[in-house]
């Protein structure tokens, strides 16, 4: 009877929550995240002078309005906005949550949460503060929130001179950190692709001195710093103590990216020779954009300056696409790839600009559309550059052959000239192949440690998995993670943490056989592939490596840093359908070792 009464009370609370005001988030068992921005109540403060005491005195007097469209973008505005929402925890115990504001460029954020004594405590965030002032070292804004039993009302005040786009989410604390690893993996993959393509094309430029490759590298570099900036990583890693610089450079990187994109289009399409009218139009657009950039910095308000950079996106993208189409129509074969690539970039940049400006609802896909567009752009423009080189080479070969045939009367001299030409082409081809091989090598190696990266580890592991299945040989994996690595970073700095990671990689490579494969697969996580080793042999190797790690001392700024690691060992089973199952068991053993007290081997 008592159980039935409790169940009835719980269902009644949920039913009442569903008819409560729009700004209520009801915590549900088994649910990890909630879209707060879809249910908040909103109050616009055009003057920015309203205080918390004024807006929280009498809810019936303060003109909050329900905001349930889920878009949560107000474009570019000088107004501050107040948001109110309620969290209803029907459980009898508090629940640890994380309030997440996804936009990295918000200037000032004030969060008011109940203090448990009838009042409110204020927490301030925003990119006008140094990065060290954040509660969590994260490019987005995070706040720990403890949802006490029953209803609790929370308030937010946000203002920004950048586009007022602020999706707000409420996460279970552990679920957020698990999900955040996936998001960081996405960014790691994306920036890795951009950097690899930049280096690849830089090697080609060094080899060929074709300035199209140079301007393409500058274009990719401008996109990288722009994207790295507005996703919050530049403030976190490049200038964490310079919030003013970070705020002013957001829009400058947007302008720089557009300028480099237009200059690259003009060089690649040879508009000065093929499309003189379009060349003059593009040149005029460059001057107008540069003037707007300078004038808005010197004389305009920050809001107008930031809006100008975004609104120019709506002009530059179609303009470059039109230039590519005209070059294609004029008979320039390589322009066909440029047009298709420009369309991908155009659509992606346009959707992102529409989202940032408040004309489209926010979603992960729409906000990051420019990144998806640039991936297609990178692939297609690489094909375009290769096709352009082939086209120009054919032109050069035809012209050189005509000149040789006109000047040389002897067949022997003609043959010798053709041999020389083939030798030059062969040398150039070899140089390009060397640049390609070097870029491929860099894509397989972890830049910090010199060990192999996760991408190459997965490729080798797949091959070994197929091999041992065919030959019926044993295969084992060691997965290990540096213990208490966050404390090393917090106490000694990220540079010290990097030295510890490099030391772990160095010890691992020296402790295993030549046929074993060591890779860094995460921040401080490593994996070792041991072909032909049983679980007993792998465990012995892991124990030896654990002792070597204990004995390793890292010298940093006059200090000797010691560290330990936890190891998990697993052997391939007949029931394993893929290598991922083996790696997952090794990871589980590693976490078991950590749970048992760290600095040990679990198999």
XYZ file of C-alpha atoms in Angstrom:
603
model
C 0.000 0.000 0.000
C 2.847 2.386 0.853
C 4.502 1.737 -2.540
C 1.266 2.554 -4.341
C 0.923 5.862 -2.487
C 4.520 6.854 -3.340
C 3.970 5.964 -6.996
C 0.765 8.034 -7.056
C 2.550 11.054 -5.531
C 5.407 10.790 -8.034
C 3.044 10.605 -11.024
C 1.047 13.534 -9.647
C 4.187 15.659 -9.427
C 5.039 14.847 -13.031
C 1.508 15.663 -14.170
C 1.574 19.009 -12.370
C 4.981 19.741 -13.893
C 3.594 19.264 -17.388
C 0.992 21.975 -16.845
C 3.375 24.299 -15.064
C 4.726 27.484 -16.582
C 6.723 27.319 -19.821
C 10.016 27.815 -18.006
C 9.994 24.505 -16.133
C 12.480 21.700 -16.695
C 11.342 18.461 -15.081
C 14.154 16.054 -14.254
C 13.308 12.536 -15.364
C 14.986 9.252 -14.367
C 17.294 7.977 -17.105
C 17.369 11.255 -19.052
C 20.778 12.914 -19.406
C 20.119 16.318 -21.017
C 17.474 19.027 -21.388
C 17.151 21.956 -23.826
C 16.665 24.829 -21.420
C 16.542 27.423 -24.221
C 13.393 25.755 -25.553
C 11.368 26.547 -22.420
C 12.865 29.649 -20.763
C 10.976 32.845 -20.041
C 12.711 35.898 -21.558
C 12.904 39.577 -20.665
C 14.658 42.086 -22.942
C 16.539 44.915 -21.220
C 17.310 47.506 -23.957
C 19.228 49.782 -21.564
C 21.064 46.987 -19.786
C 20.372 48.645 -16.430
C 17.872 46.290 -14.796
C 19.181 44.648 -11.642
C 18.459 41.219 -10.264
C 16.497 42.702 -7.378
C 14.208 44.479 -9.826
C 13.440 41.521 -12.034
C 13.037 38.991 -9.203
C 10.772 40.955 -6.808
C 7.333 40.222 -8.234
C 7.036 37.785 -11.181
C 3.562 39.102 -11.992
C 4.879 42.637 -12.489
C 8.065 41.860 -14.459
C 7.178 41.375 -18.129
C 8.822 38.037 -18.813
C 7.438 36.284 -21.872
C 7.427 32.642 -22.793
C 10.091 31.738 -25.320
C 9.284 28.304 -26.652
C 10.368 28.391 -30.320
C 13.740 26.792 -29.553
C 15.675 29.132 -31.861
C 17.263 31.291 -29.180
C 19.029 33.785 -31.414
C 18.444 37.523 -31.273
C 20.908 38.524 -34.001
C 23.095 41.543 -33.312
C 21.723 43.718 -30.509
C 22.855 46.114 -27.811
C 20.180 44.809 -25.418
C 20.839 42.584 -22.459
C 18.492 39.640 -21.927
C 17.209 38.057 -18.738
C 16.150 34.422 -18.748
C 14.142 32.627 -16.101
C 13.544 28.926 -15.782
C 12.556 26.452 -13.103
C 14.090 23.048 -12.444
C 11.780 20.534 -10.808
C 13.521 17.601 -9.167
C 10.826 15.099 -8.117
C 13.404 12.857 -6.420
C 14.144 12.987 -2.709
C 17.879 13.632 -3.170
C 19.833 16.400 -4.926
C 21.033 15.806 -8.483
C 24.394 17.122 -9.750
C 23.865 18.885 -13.070
C 25.904 21.073 -15.429
C 24.410 24.187 -17.039
C 25.995 24.568 -20.486
C 26.010 27.691 -22.685
C 27.255 26.507 -26.065
C 28.259 29.862 -27.595
C 31.895 30.709 -26.855
C 31.776 34.467 -27.568
C 29.210 35.730 -25.029
C 30.596 38.844 -23.299
C 28.942 38.825 -19.862
C 26.929 36.120 -18.158
C 25.442 36.414 -14.669
C 23.861 33.276 -13.241
C 21.667 33.428 -10.147
C 20.854 30.176 -8.396
C 19.158 29.521 -5.034
C 21.570 29.318 -2.134
C 19.362 27.050 -0.021
C 18.690 29.785 2.537
C 16.010 31.707 0.699
C 18.409 33.918 -1.260
C 20.428 33.723 -4.442
C 24.112 33.528 -5.183
C 25.563 35.083 -8.333
C 28.207 33.538 -10.579
C 29.793 35.581 -13.373
C 31.183 34.220 -16.610
C 31.930 35.582 -20.077
C 34.781 36.160 -22.489
C 35.432 39.635 -21.063
C 37.062 37.813 -18.137
C 40.409 35.983 -18.356
C 40.084 32.324 -19.208
C 41.485 31.384 -15.791
C 38.368 32.881 -14.174
C 36.196 30.086 -15.571
C 34.925 27.374 -13.286
C 35.885 24.706 -15.829
C 38.764 24.862 -18.376
C 36.402 24.538 -21.324
C 35.858 26.685 -24.457
C 32.131 26.833 -23.660
C 30.633 28.240 -20.479
C 29.852 25.652 -17.801
C 28.327 25.988 -14.332
C 27.889 23.266 -11.740
C 24.262 23.241 -10.607
C 22.875 21.122 -7.800
C 19.161 20.519 -8.299
C 17.675 20.136 -4.851
C 14.436 18.196 -4.347
C 11.393 20.143 -5.451
C 11.181 23.230 -7.679
C 14.032 25.749 -7.877
C 13.950 28.961 -9.962
C 17.086 30.200 -11.748
C 17.894 33.456 -13.548
C 20.403 34.325 -16.268
C 21.502 37.701 -17.564
C 23.448 37.677 -20.854
C 24.812 40.455 -23.046
C 27.081 40.291 -26.078
C 28.391 42.604 -28.785
C 28.780 39.538 -31.004
C 25.763 37.763 -32.490
C 23.391 37.006 -29.633
C 23.200 33.255 -30.096
C 23.115 31.235 -26.918
C 21.743 27.707 -26.843
C 21.477 26.642 -23.195
C 21.427 23.014 -22.043
C 21.165 21.243 -18.724
C 23.119 18.004 -18.427
C 23.680 15.277 -15.933
C 27.263 15.957 -14.861
C 28.745 12.573 -15.819
C 26.748 12.342 -19.054
C 27.980 15.780 -20.137
C 31.629 14.867 -19.720
C 31.077 11.619 -21.644
C 29.338 13.507 -24.454
C 31.994 16.210 -24.439
C 34.659 13.663 -25.364
C 32.751 12.976 -28.576
C 32.528 16.690 -29.352
C 36.251 17.169 -28.789
C 36.928 14.135 -30.988
C 34.890 15.795 -33.749
C 36.906 19.003 -33.483
C 40.155 17.037 -33.358
C 39.222 15.211 -36.542
C 38.097 18.386 -38.275
C 41.123 20.502 -37.394
C 43.399 17.569 -38.159
C 42.013 17.370 -41.701
C 42.452 21.116 -42.224
C 46.028 21.138 -40.876
C 47.055 18.083 -42.889
C 45.672 19.601 -46.095
C 47.402 22.891 -45.325
C 50.748 21.153 -44.821
C 50.240 18.971 -47.877
C 49.594 21.961 -50.126
C 52.456 23.885 -48.484
C 54.846 21.085 -49.467
C 53.518 21.205 -53.015
C 54.009 24.984 -53.120
C 57.594 24.607 -51.907
C 58.160 22.046 -54.642
C 56.417 23.804 -57.525
C 56.404 27.498 -56.490
C 52.932 27.690 -58.000
C 51.379 30.646 -56.153
C 47.911 29.082 -56.330
C 49.075 26.642 -53.652
C 50.506 29.482 -51.574
C 47.222 31.413 -51.557
C 45.290 28.223 -50.932
C 47.434 27.631 -47.821
C 46.765 31.205 -46.681
C 43.051 30.646 -47.294
C 43.061 27.450 -45.202
C 45.117 29.165 -42.483
C 42.655 32.069 -42.310
C 39.731 29.664 -42.071
C 41.508 27.683 -39.331
C 42.149 30.684 -37.086
C 38.613 32.020 -37.688
C 36.960 28.700 -36.843
C 39.377 28.001 -33.977
C 38.517 31.430 -32.584
C 34.730 31.443 -32.679
C 34.621 27.893 -31.281
C 36.516 29.251 -28.251
C 39.754 27.315 -28.640
C 41.974 30.295 -29.477
C 40.941 32.027 -26.237
C 41.613 28.819 -24.325
C 44.971 27.914 -25.863
C 46.464 30.954 -27.614
C 45.657 34.077 -25.572
C 43.807 33.060 -22.375
C 44.922 36.205 -20.518
C 43.866 38.650 -23.251
C 40.043 38.813 -23.299
C 39.998 42.226 -24.995
C 42.172 40.967 -27.850
C 40.046 37.835 -28.148
C 36.832 39.882 -28.402
C 38.146 42.243 -31.073
C 39.721 39.537 -33.206
C 36.578 37.406 -33.620
C 35.340 39.591 -36.474
C 38.819 40.381 -37.794
C 39.359 36.688 -38.493
C 36.011 36.588 -40.320
C 37.114 39.500 -42.536
C 40.554 37.945 -43.082
C 39.025 34.626 -44.121
C 36.784 36.304 -46.702
C 39.633 38.412 -48.089
C 41.890 35.394 -48.507
C 39.070 33.391 -50.111
C 38.539 36.104 -52.751
C 42.265 36.546 -53.422
C 42.673 32.786 -53.834
C 39.726 32.698 -56.255
C 41.245 35.514 -58.322
C 44.652 33.767 -58.514
C 43.300 30.285 -59.155
C 40.776 31.361 -61.812
C 43.295 33.747 -63.414
C 40.588 36.401 -63.530
C 43.022 39.149 -64.598
C 43.627 37.259 -67.873
C 40.407 35.288 -68.393
C 37.716 37.493 -66.792
C 38.895 41.133 -66.738
C 35.477 42.559 -65.823
C 34.962 40.091 -63.001
C 38.543 40.768 -61.891
C 37.760 44.484 -61.563
C 34.562 43.690 -59.648
C 36.374 41.339 -57.264
C 39.141 43.911 -56.762
C 36.556 46.579 -55.971
C 34.873 44.225 -53.519
C 38.221 43.635 -51.813
C 38.766 47.375 -51.371
C 35.207 47.899 -50.086
C 35.504 45.039 -47.607
C 38.913 46.215 -46.395
C 37.588 49.755 -45.940
C 34.528 48.477 -44.081
C 36.798 46.418 -41.847
C 38.995 49.409 -40.968
C 36.185 51.974 -40.635
C 34.052 49.721 -38.441
C 37.018 49.113 -36.135
C 37.839 52.816 -35.794
C 34.416 54.464 -35.747
C 31.555 51.985 -35.402
C 30.104 50.448 -32.267
C 31.272 46.917 -31.432
C 27.836 45.512 -32.327
C 27.854 47.145 -35.789
C 31.484 46.112 -36.364
C 30.722 42.477 -35.569
C 27.548 42.462 -37.672
C 29.410 43.903 -40.672
C 31.841 40.979 -40.825
C 29.053 38.393 -40.786
C 26.805 40.202 -43.294
C 29.633 40.390 -45.840
C 29.473 36.577 -45.979
C 26.168 36.907 -47.836
C 28.011 38.848 -50.590
C 31.416 37.209 -50.939
C 30.178 33.588 -51.230
C 27.873 34.039 -54.258
C 30.385 36.431 -55.863
C 33.176 33.836 -55.865
C 30.762 31.155 -57.068
C 29.734 33.365 -60.014
C 33.402 33.992 -60.871
C 34.058 30.257 -60.923
C 31.036 29.604 -63.152
C 32.121 32.272 -65.631
C 35.662 30.849 -65.735
C 34.239 27.378 -66.338
C 32.010 28.658 -69.127
C 34.995 30.416 -70.723
C 36.710 27.040 -71.195
C 38.938 26.880 -68.087
C 38.612 23.173 -67.286
C 39.870 23.287 -63.680
C 37.106 25.760 -62.763
C 34.500 22.990 -62.713
C 35.908 21.629 -59.446
C 36.142 25.171 -58.097
C 32.449 25.811 -58.801
C 31.324 22.634 -57.048
C 33.657 23.340 -54.102
C 32.439 26.944 -53.902
C 28.847 25.750 -53.764
C 29.639 23.554 -50.753
C 31.455 26.411 -49.040
C 28.762 28.881 -50.083
C 25.912 26.814 -48.668
C 27.819 26.031 -45.452
C 28.910 29.637 -44.831
C 25.455 30.947 -45.731
C 23.667 28.575 -43.311
C 26.111 29.374 -40.500
C 25.789 33.129 -41.107
C 21.986 32.835 -41.155
C 22.085 30.931 -37.863
C 24.478 33.384 -36.200
C 22.450 36.363 -37.418
C 19.235 34.936 -35.985
C 17.447 34.212 -39.280
C 17.545 30.416 -38.822
C 16.935 28.208 -35.757
C 20.029 27.021 -33.965
C 21.123 23.410 -34.275
C 24.500 21.707 -34.186
C 24.316 21.079 -37.932
C 23.270 24.631 -38.893
C 25.819 26.294 -36.581
C 28.675 24.105 -37.843
C 27.531 24.041 -41.490
C 30.546 26.123 -42.546
C 32.817 23.367 -41.217
C 31.024 20.682 -43.214
C 31.203 22.962 -46.252
C 34.921 23.559 -45.834
C 35.587 19.797 -45.677
C 33.937 19.380 -49.079
C 35.729 22.533 -50.224
C 39.141 21.165 -49.166
C 38.677 17.880 -51.025
C 37.291 19.393 -54.218
C 39.751 22.281 -54.362
C 42.610 19.826 -53.962
C 41.275 18.054 -57.046
C 40.935 21.422 -58.765
C 44.519 22.365 -57.994
C 45.763 19.006 -59.257
C 43.695 19.360 -62.428
C 44.976 22.896 -62.904
C 48.594 21.740 -62.640
C 47.881 18.981 -65.159
C 46.225 21.476 -67.515
C 49.078 23.973 -67.241
C 51.641 21.213 -67.693
C 49.921 20.089 -70.864
C 49.888 23.678 -72.077
C 53.568 24.067 -71.288
C 54.447 20.785 -72.977
C 52.532 21.785 -76.112
C 54.162 25.208 -76.226
C 57.639 23.832 -75.610
C 57.178 21.183 -78.277
C 56.100 23.805 -80.823
C 59.084 26.002 -79.999
C 61.491 23.056 -80.189
C 60.084 21.919 -83.540
C 60.456 25.415 -84.954
C 64.025 25.963 -83.761
C 65.598 22.541 -84.067
C 66.248 21.153 -87.573
C 67.899 17.974 -86.474
C 65.905 14.939 -85.319
C 68.655 14.138 -82.858
C 68.371 17.560 -81.226
C 64.584 17.195 -81.120
C 64.857 13.802 -79.423
C 67.340 15.176 -76.898
C 65.030 18.084 -76.104
C 62.116 15.712 -75.520
C 64.278 13.561 -73.240
C 65.202 16.637 -71.199
C 61.553 17.590 -70.907
C 60.608 14.105 -69.698
C 63.408 14.226 -67.148
C 62.123 17.551 -65.783
C 58.579 16.197 -65.558
C 59.872 13.065 -63.817
C 61.815 15.152 -61.284
C 58.788 17.330 -60.585
C 56.634 14.230 -60.194
C 59.139 12.751 -57.761
C 59.156 15.972 -55.742
C 55.350 15.961 -55.584
C 55.357 12.313 -54.552
C 57.884 13.086 -51.817
C 55.718 15.916 -50.516
C 52.686 13.639 -50.570
C 54.542 10.877 -48.688
C 55.744 13.341 -46.066
C 52.225 14.656 -45.559
C 50.975 11.068 -45.245
C 53.638 10.328 -42.629
C 52.669 13.402 -40.619
C 49.028 12.294 -40.701
C 50.015 9.024 -38.974
C 52.249 10.405 -36.214
C 51.220 12.174 -33.022
C 52.927 15.580 -33.140
C 53.586 15.803 -29.392
C 55.060 12.374 -28.631
C 56.284 11.014 -31.931
C 54.217 7.876 -31.299
C 51.614 6.791 -33.816
C 48.170 8.420 -33.619
C 44.778 6.807 -33.205
C 43.925 6.884 -36.899
C 46.957 4.848 -37.863
C 46.530 2.595 -34.819
C 43.025 1.672 -36.031
C 44.369 0.883 -39.517
C 47.166 -1.371 -38.199
C 44.839 -3.018 -35.676
C 42.347 -3.916 -38.408
C 45.119 -5.570 -40.455
C 46.477 -7.491 -37.442
C 42.963 -8.618 -36.527
C 42.458 -10.096 -40.003
C 45.930 -11.682 -39.935
C 45.593 -13.473 -36.584
C 42.112 -14.677 -37.531
C 43.549 -16.226 -40.680
C 46.646 -17.748 -39.030
C 44.981 -18.596 -35.659
C 47.618 -16.723 -33.676
C 47.192 -14.889 -30.358
C 46.799 -11.111 -30.230
C 46.784 -8.955 -27.092
C 46.335 -5.285 -26.314
C 47.581 -3.128 -23.452
C 45.615 0.036 -22.701
C 47.043 2.443 -20.158
C 46.296 5.909 -18.852
C 48.445 8.294 -16.803
C 47.083 8.494 -13.253
C 45.815 11.831 -11.877
C 46.916 13.621 -15.012
C 44.552 16.542 -14.408
C 46.334 17.260 -11.123
C 49.645 17.467 -12.999
C 48.151 20.032 -15.380
C 46.469 21.962 -12.556
C 49.533 22.005 -10.294
C 52.323 22.465 -12.833
C 50.683 23.657 -16.039
C 49.868 22.125 -19.409
C 53.518 22.305 -20.512
C 54.472 20.014 -17.640
C 51.629 17.701 -18.595
C 52.987 17.554 -22.141
C 56.426 16.548 -20.825
C 54.845 13.737 -18.778
C 52.934 12.480 -21.840
C 56.148 12.513 -23.920
C 57.980 10.616 -21.173
C 55.242 7.954 -21.060
C 55.480 7.515 -24.839
C 59.291 7.294 -24.721
C 59.264 4.665 -21.947
C 56.604 2.644 -23.805
C 58.549 2.506 -27.078
C 61.724 1.424 -25.270
C 59.958 -1.273 -23.232
C 58.289 -3.302 -25.999
C 59.430 -5.447 -28.924
C 60.067 -4.112 -32.408
C 56.955 -5.857 -33.709
C 54.765 -4.265 -31.035
C 52.846 -1.108 -31.946
C 52.645 1.879 -29.553
C 50.079 4.643 -30.183
C 48.695 7.636 -28.362
C 44.913 7.294 -28.742
C 43.754 10.079 -26.436
C 44.952 12.984 -24.308
C 46.925 10.924 -21.779
C 45.805 7.491 -22.960
C 47.982 5.005 -24.874
C 47.433 1.607 -26.461
C 49.987 -1.089 -27.332
C 49.269 -3.813 -29.891
C 51.170 -7.060 -29.171
C 50.943 -9.535 -32.099
C 51.669 -13.151 -31.134
C 51.436 -12.460 -27.375
C 49.148 -14.284 -24.977
C 47.438 -12.451 -22.145
C 50.051 -13.766 -19.682
C 52.910 -12.406 -21.821
C 51.085 -9.112 -22.328
C 50.434 -8.805 -18.592
C 54.140 -9.361 -17.913
C 55.005 -6.650 -20.437
C 52.494 -4.306 -18.808
C 53.941 -4.974 -15.357
C 57.470 -4.265 -16.630
C 56.239 -1.069 -18.256
C 54.447 -0.028 -15.058
C 57.707 -0.366 -13.105
C 59.606 1.626 -15.737
C 57.000 4.385 -15.533
C 57.386 4.560 -11.756
C 61.153 4.864 -12.166
C 60.841 7.610 -14.798
C 61.445 11.189 -13.560
C 60.460 14.208 -15.627
C 62.566 17.346 -15.172
C 60.508 20.490 -15.521
C 61.573 23.988 -14.413
C 64.010 22.585 -11.857
C 61.482 20.085 -10.444
C 61.440 16.301 -10.719
C 57.930 15.123 -11.525
C 57.019 11.513 -10.831
C 53.921 9.832 -12.204
C 52.218 6.460 -12.421
C 49.877 4.749 -14.830
C 47.064 2.186 -14.727
C 47.132 -0.694 -17.202
C 44.446 -2.900 -18.710
C 45.308 -6.085 -20.644
C 43.062 -8.203 -22.884
C 43.547 -11.020 -25.414
C 41.521 -11.622 -28.569
C 38.733 -14.175 -28.169
C 37.166 -16.381 -30.821
C 33.835 -14.672 -30.149
C 35.192 -11.195 -30.959
C 33.618 -9.911 -34.154
C 35.950 -6.924 -34.474
C 39.075 -5.422 -32.969
C 36.951 -2.828 -31.164
C 35.639 -5.542 -28.824
C 39.218 -6.421 -27.798
C 40.153 -2.761 -27.263
C 36.993 -2.186 -25.228
C 37.894 -5.046 -22.858
C 41.376 -3.643 -22.434
C 39.832 -0.244 -21.603
C 37.507 -1.886 -19.083
C 40.481 -3.563 -17.439
C 42.292 -0.227 -17.329
C 39.345 1.431 -15.553
C 39.199 -1.541 -13.214
C 42.856 -0.930 -12.356
C 42.048 2.717 -11.644
C 39.088 1.777 -9.450
C 41.299 -0.625 -7.490
C 43.636 2.209 -6.562
C 45.608 3.054 -9.732
C 49.256 2.201 -10.474
C 48.493 -1.426 -11.217
C 47.816 -3.936 -13.973
C 44.415 -5.553 -14.475
C 43.917 -8.445 -16.901
